PDB file of N, CA and C in Angstrom:
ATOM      1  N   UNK W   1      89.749 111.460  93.034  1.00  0.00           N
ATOM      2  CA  UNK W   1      89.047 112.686  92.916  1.00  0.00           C
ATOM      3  C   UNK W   1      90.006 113.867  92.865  1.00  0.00           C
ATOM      4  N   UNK W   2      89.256 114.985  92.824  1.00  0.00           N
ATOM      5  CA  UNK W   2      90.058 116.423  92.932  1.00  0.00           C
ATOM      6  C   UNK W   2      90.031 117.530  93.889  1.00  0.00           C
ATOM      7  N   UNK W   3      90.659 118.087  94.217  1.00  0.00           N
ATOM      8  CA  UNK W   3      90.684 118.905  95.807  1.00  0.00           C
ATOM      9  C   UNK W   3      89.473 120.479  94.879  1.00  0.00           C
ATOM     10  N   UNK W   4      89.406 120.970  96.292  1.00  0.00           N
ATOM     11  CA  UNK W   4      88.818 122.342  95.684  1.00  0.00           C
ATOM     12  C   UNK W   4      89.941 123.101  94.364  1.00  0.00           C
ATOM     13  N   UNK W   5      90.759 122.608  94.686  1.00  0.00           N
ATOM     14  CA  UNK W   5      92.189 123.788  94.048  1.00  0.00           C
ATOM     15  C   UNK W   5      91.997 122.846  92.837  1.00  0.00           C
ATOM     16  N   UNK W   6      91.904 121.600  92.345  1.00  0.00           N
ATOM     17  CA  UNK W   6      91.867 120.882  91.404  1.00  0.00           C
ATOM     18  C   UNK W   6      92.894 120.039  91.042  1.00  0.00           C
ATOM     19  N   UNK W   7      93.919 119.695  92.530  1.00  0.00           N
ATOM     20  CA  UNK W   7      94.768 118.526  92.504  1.00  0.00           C
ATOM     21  C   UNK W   7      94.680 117.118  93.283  1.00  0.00           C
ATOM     22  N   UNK W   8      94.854 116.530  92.242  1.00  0.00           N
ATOM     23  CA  UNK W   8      94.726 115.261  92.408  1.00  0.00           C
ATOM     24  C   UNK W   8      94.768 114.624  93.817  1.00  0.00           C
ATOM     25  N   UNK W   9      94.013 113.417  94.324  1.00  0.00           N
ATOM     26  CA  UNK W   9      93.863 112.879  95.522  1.00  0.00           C
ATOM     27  C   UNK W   9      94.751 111.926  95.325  1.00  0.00           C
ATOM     28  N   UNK W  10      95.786 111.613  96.018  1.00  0.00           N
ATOM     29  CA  UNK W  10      96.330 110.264  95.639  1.00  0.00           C
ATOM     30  C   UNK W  10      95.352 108.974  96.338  1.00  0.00           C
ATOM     31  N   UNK W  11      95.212 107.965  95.778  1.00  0.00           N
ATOM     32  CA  UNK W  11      94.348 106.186  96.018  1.00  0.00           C
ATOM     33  C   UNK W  11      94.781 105.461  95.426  1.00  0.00           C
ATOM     34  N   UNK W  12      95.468 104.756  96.722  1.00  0.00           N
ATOM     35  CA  UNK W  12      95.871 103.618  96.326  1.00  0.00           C
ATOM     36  C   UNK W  12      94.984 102.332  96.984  1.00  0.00           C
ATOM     37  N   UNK W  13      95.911 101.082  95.728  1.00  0.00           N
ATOM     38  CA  UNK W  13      94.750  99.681  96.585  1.00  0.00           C
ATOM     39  C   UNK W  13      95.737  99.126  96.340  1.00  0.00           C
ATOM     40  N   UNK W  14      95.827  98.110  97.463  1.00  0.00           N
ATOM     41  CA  UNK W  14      96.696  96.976  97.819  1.00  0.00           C
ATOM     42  C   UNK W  14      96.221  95.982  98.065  1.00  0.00           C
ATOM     43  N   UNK W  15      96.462  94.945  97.017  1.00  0.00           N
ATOM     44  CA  UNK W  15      95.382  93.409  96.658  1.00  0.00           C
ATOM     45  C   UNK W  15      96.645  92.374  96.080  1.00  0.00           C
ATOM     46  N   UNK W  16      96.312  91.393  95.953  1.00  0.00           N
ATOM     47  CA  UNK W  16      96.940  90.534  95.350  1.00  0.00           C
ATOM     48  C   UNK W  16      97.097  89.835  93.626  1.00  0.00           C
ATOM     49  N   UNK W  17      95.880  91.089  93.432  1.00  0.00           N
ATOM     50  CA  UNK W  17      95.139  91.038  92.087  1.00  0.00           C
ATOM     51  C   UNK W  17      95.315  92.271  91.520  1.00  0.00           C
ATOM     52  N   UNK W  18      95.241  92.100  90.133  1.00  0.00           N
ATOM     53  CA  UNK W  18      95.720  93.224  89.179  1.00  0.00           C
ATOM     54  C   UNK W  18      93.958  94.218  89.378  1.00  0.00           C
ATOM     55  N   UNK W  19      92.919  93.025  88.895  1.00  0.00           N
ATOM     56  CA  UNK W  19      91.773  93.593  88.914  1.00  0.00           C
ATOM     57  C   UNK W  19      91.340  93.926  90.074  1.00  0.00           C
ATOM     58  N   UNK W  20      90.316  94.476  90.225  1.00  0.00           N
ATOM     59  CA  UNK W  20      88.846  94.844  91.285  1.00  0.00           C
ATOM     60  C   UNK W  20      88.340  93.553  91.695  1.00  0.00           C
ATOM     61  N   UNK W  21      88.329  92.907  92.374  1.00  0.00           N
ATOM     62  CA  UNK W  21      87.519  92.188  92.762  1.00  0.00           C
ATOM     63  C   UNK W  21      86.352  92.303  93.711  1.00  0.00           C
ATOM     64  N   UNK W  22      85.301  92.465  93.358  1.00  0.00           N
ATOM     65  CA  UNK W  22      84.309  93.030  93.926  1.00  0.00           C
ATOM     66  C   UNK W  22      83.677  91.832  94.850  1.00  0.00           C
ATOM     67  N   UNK W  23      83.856  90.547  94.748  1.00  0.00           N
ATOM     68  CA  UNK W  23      83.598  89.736  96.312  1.00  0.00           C
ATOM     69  C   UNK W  23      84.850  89.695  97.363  1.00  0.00           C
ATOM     70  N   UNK W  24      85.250  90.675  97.172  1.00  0.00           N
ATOM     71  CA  UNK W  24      86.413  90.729  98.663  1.00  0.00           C
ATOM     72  C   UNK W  24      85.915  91.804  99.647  1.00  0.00           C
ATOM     73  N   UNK W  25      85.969  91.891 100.715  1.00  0.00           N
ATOM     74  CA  UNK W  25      85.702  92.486 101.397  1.00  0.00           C
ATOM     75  C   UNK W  25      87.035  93.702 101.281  1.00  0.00           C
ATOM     76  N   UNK W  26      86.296  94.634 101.177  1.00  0.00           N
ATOM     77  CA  UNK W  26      87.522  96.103 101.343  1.00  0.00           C
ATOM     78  C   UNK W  26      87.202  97.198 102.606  1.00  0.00           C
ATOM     79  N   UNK W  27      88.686  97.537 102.737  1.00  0.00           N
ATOM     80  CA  UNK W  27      88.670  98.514 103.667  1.00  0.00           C
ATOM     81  C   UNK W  27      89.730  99.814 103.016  1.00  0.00           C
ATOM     82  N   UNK W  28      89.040 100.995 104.034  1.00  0.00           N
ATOM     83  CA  UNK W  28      89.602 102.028 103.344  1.00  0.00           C
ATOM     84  C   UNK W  28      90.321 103.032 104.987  1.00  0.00           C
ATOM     85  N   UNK W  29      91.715 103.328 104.316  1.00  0.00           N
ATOM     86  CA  UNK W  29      92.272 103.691 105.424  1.00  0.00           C
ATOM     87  C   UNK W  29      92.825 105.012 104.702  1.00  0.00           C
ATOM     88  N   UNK W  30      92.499 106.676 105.873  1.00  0.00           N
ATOM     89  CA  UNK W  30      93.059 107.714 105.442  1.00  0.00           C
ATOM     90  C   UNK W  30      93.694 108.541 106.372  1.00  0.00           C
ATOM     91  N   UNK W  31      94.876 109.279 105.970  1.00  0.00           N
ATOM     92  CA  UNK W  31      95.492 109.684 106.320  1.00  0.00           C
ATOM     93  C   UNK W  31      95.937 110.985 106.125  1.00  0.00           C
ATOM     94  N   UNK W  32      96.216 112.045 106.456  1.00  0.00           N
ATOM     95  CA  UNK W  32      96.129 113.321 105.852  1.00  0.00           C
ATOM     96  C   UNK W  32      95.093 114.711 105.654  1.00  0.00           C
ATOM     97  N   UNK W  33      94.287 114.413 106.657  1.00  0.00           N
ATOM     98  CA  UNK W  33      93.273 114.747 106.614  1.00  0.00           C
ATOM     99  C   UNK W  33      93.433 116.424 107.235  1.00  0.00           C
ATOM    100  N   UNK W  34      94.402 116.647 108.447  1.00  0.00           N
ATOM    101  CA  UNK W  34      94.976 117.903 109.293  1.00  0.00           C
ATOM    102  C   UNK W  34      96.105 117.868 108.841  1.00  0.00           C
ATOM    103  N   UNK W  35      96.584 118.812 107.606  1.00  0.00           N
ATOM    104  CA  UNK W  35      97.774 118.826 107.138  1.00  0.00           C
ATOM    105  C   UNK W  35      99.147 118.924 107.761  1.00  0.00           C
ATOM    106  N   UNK W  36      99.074 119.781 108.774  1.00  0.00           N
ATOM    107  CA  UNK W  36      99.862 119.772 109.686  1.00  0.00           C
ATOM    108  C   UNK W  36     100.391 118.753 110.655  1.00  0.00           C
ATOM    109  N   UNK W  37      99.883 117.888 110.710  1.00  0.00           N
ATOM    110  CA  UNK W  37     100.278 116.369 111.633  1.00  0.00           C
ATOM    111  C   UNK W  37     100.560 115.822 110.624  1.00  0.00           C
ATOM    112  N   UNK W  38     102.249 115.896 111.170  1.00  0.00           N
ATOM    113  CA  UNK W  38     103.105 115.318 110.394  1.00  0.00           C
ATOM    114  C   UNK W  38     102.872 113.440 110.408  1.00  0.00           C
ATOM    115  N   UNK W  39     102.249 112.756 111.754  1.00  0.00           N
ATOM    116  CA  UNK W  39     102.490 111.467 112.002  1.00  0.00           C
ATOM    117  C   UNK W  39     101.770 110.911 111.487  1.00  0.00           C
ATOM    118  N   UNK W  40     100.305 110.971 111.124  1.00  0.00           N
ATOM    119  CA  UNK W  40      99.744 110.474 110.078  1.00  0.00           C
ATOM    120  C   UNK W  40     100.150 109.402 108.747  1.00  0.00           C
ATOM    121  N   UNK W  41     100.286 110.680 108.362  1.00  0.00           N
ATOM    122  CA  UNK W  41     101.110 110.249 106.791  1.00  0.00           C
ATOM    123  C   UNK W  41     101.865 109.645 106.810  1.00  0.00           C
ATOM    124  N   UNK W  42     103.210 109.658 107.964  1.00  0.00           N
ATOM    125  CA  UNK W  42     104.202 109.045 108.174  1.00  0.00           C
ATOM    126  C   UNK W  42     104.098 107.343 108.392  1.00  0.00           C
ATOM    127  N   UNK W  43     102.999 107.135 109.131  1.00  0.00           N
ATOM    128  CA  UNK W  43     102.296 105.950 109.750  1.00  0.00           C
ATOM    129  C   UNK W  43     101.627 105.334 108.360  1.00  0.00           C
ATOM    130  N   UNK W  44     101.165 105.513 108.101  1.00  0.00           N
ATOM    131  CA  UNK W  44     100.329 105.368 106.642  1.00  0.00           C
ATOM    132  C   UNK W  44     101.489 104.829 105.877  1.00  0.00           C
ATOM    133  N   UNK W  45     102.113 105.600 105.294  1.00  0.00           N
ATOM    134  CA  UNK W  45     103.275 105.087 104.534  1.00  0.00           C
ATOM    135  C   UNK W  45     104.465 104.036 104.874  1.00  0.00           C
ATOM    136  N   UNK W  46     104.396 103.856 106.571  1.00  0.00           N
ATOM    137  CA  UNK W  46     105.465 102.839 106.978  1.00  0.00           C
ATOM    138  C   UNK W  46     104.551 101.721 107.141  1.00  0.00           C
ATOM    139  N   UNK W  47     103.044 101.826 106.960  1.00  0.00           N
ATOM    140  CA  UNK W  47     102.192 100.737 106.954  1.00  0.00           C
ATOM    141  C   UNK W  47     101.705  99.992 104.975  1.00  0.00           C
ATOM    142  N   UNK W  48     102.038 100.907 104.571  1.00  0.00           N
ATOM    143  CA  UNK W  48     102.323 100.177 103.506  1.00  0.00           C
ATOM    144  C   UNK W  48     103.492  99.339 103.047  1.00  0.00           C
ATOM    145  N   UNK W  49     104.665 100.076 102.810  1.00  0.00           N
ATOM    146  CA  UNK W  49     106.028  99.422 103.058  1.00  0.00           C
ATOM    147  C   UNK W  49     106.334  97.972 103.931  1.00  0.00           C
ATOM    148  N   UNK W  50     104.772  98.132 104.978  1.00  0.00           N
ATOM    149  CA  UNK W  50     105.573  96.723 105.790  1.00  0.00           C
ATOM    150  C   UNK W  50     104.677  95.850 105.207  1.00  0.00           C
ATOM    151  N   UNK W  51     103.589  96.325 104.830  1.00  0.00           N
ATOM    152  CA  UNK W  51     102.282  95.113 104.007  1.00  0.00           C
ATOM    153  C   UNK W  51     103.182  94.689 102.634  1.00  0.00           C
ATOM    154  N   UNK W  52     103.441  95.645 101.607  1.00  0.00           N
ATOM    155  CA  UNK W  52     103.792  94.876 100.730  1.00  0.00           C
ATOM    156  C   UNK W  52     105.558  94.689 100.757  1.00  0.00           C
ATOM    157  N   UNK W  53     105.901  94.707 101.794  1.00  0.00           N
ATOM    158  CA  UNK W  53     107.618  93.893 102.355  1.00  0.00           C
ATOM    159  C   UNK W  53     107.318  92.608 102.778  1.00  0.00           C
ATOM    160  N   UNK W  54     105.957  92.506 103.259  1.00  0.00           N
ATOM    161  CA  UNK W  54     105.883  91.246 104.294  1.00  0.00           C
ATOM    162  C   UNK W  54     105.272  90.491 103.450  1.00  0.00           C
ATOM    163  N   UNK W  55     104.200  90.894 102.128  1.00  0.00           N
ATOM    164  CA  UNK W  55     103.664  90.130 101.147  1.00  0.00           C
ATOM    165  C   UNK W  55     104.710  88.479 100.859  1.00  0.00           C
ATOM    166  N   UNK W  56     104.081  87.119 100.548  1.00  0.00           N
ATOM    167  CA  UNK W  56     104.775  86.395 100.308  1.00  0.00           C
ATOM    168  C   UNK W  56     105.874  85.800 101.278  1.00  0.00           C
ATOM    169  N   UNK W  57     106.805  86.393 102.219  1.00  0.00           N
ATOM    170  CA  UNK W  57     107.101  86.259 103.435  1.00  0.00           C
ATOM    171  C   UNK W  57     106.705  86.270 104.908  1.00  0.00           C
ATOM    172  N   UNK W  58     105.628  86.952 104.746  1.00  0.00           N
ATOM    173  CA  UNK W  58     105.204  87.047 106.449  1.00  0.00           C
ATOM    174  C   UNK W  58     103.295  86.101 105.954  1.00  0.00           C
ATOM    175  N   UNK W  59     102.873  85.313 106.796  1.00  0.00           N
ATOM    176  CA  UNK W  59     101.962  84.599 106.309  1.00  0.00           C
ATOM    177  C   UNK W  59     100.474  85.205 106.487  1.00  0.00           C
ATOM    178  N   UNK W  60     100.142  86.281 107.683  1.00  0.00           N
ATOM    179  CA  UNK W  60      99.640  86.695 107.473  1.00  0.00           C
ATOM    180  C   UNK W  60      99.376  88.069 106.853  1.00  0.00           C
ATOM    181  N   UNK W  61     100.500  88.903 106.916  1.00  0.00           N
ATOM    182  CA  UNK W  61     100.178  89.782 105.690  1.00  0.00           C
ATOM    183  C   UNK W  61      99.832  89.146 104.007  1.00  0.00           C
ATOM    184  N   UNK W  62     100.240  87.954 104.232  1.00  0.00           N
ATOM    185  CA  UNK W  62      99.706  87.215 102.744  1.00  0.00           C
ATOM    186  C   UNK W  62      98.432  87.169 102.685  1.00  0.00           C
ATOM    187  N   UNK W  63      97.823  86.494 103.742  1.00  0.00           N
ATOM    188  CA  UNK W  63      96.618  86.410 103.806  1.00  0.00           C
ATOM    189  C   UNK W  63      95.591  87.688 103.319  1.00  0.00           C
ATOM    190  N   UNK W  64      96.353  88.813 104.270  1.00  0.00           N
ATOM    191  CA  UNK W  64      95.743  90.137 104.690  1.00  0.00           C
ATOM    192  C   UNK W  64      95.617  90.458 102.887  1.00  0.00           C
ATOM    193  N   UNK W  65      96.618  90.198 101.959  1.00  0.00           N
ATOM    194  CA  UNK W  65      95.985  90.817 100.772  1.00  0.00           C
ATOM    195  C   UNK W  65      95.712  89.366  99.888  1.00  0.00           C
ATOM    196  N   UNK W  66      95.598  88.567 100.161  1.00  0.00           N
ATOM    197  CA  UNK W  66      94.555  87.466  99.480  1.00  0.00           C
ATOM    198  C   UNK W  66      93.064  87.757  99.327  1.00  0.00           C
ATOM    199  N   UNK W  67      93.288  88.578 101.063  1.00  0.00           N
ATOM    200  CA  UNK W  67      91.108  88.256 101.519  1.00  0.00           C
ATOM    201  C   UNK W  67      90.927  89.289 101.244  1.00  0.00           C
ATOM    202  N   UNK W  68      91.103  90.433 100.874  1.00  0.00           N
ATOM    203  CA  UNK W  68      90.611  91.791 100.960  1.00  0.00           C
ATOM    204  C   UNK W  68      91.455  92.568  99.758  1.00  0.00           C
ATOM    205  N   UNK W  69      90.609  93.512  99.686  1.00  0.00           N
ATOM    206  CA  UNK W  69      91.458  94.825  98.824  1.00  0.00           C
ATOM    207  C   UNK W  69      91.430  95.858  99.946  1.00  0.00           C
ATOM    208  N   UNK W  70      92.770  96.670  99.931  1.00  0.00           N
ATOM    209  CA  UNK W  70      93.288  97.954 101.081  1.00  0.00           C
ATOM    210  C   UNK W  70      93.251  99.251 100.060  1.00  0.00           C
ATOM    211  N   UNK W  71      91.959  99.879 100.337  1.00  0.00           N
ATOM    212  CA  UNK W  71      92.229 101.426  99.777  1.00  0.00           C
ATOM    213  C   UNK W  71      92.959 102.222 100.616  1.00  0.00           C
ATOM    214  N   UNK W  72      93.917 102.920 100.428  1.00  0.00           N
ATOM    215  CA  UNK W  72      94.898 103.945 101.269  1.00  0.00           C
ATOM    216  C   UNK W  72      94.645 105.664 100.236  1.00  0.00           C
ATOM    217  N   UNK W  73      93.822 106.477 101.066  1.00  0.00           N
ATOM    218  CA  UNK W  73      93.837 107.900 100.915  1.00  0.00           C
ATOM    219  C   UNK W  73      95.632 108.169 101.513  1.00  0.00           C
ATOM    220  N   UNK W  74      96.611 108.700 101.164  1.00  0.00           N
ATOM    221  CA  UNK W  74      97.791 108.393 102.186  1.00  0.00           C
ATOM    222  C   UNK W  74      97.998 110.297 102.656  1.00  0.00           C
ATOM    223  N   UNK W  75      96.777 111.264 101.524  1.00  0.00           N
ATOM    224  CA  UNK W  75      97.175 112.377 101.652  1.00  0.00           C
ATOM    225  C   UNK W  75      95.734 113.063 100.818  1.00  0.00           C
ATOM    226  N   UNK W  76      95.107 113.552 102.427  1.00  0.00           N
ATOM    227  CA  UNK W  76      93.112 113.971 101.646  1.00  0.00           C
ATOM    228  C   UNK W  76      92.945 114.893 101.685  1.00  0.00           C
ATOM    229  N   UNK W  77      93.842 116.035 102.364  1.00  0.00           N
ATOM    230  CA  UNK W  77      93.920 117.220 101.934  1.00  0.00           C
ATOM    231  C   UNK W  77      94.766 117.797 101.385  1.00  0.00           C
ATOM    232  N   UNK W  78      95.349 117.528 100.285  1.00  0.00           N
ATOM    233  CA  UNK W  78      96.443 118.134  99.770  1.00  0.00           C
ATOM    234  C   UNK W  78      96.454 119.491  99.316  1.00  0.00           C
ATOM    235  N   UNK W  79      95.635 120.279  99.434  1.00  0.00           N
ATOM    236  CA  UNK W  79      95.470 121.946  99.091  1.00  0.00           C
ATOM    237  C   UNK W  79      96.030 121.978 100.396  1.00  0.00           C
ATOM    238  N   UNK W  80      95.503 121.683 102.027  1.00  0.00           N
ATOM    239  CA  UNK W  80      96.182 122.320 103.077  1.00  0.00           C
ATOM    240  C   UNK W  80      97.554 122.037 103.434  1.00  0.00           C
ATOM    241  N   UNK W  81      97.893 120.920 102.511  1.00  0.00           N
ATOM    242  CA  UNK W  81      99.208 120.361 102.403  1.00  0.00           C
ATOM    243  C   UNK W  81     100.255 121.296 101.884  1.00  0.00           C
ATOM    244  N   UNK W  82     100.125 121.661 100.610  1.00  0.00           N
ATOM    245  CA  UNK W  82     100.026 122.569  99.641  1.00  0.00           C
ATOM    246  C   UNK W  82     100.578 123.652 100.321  1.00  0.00           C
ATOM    247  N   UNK W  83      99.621 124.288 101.236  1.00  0.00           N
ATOM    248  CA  UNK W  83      99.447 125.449 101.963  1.00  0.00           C
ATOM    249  C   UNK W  83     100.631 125.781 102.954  1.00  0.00           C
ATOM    250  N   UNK W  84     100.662 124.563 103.985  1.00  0.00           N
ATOM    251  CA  UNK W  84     101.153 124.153 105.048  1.00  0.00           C
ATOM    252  C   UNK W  84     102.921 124.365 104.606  1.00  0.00           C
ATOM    253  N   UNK W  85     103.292 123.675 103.362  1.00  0.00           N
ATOM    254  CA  UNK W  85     104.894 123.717 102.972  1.00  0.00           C
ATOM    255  C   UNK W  85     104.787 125.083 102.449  1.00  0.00           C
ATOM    256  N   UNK W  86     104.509 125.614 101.727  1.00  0.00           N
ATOM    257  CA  UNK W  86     104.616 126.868 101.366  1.00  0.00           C
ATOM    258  C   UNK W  86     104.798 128.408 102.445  1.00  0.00           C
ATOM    259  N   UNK W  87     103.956 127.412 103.563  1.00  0.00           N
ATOM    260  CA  UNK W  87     103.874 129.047 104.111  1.00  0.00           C
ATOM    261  C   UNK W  87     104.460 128.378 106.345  1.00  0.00           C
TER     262      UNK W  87
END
């Protein structure tokens, strides 16, 4: 989607599949929501890095994107984001 200001939301999905698979169970995780808390985002992003590091090596993060698709908002207000570095 698009913020009030008209920039882009970043969404991502983390699956094991190129497509949508719509019989997997999905979850949606966001982050960024109080622009100013820096730990959020930070957390968010070192939680991706370890899902798809551990993909193929660690057995249940394999699992974790076999059974499911992971939507990650990693940054949902980016106008106060925006705001926040600027000023």
């Amino acid at each position: 989607g698009k913020t009030v200001e008209g920039r882009d939301i970043p969404l991502l999905r983390l699956s094991d599949e190129a497509q949508i698979n719509e019989n997997e169970p999905e979850v949606l995780l966001m982050a960024g929501i109080h622009p100013r808390e820096q730990q959020p985002q930070i957390c968010i992003v070192r939680l991706i890095d370890e899902i798809l590091a551990g993909y193929g090596k660690d057995e249940r993060l394999t699992s974790l994107l076999k059974t499911r698709q992971i939507w990650i908002i990693p940054m949902l207000n980016v106008d106060g984001k925006v705001y926040d570095m600027q000023h």
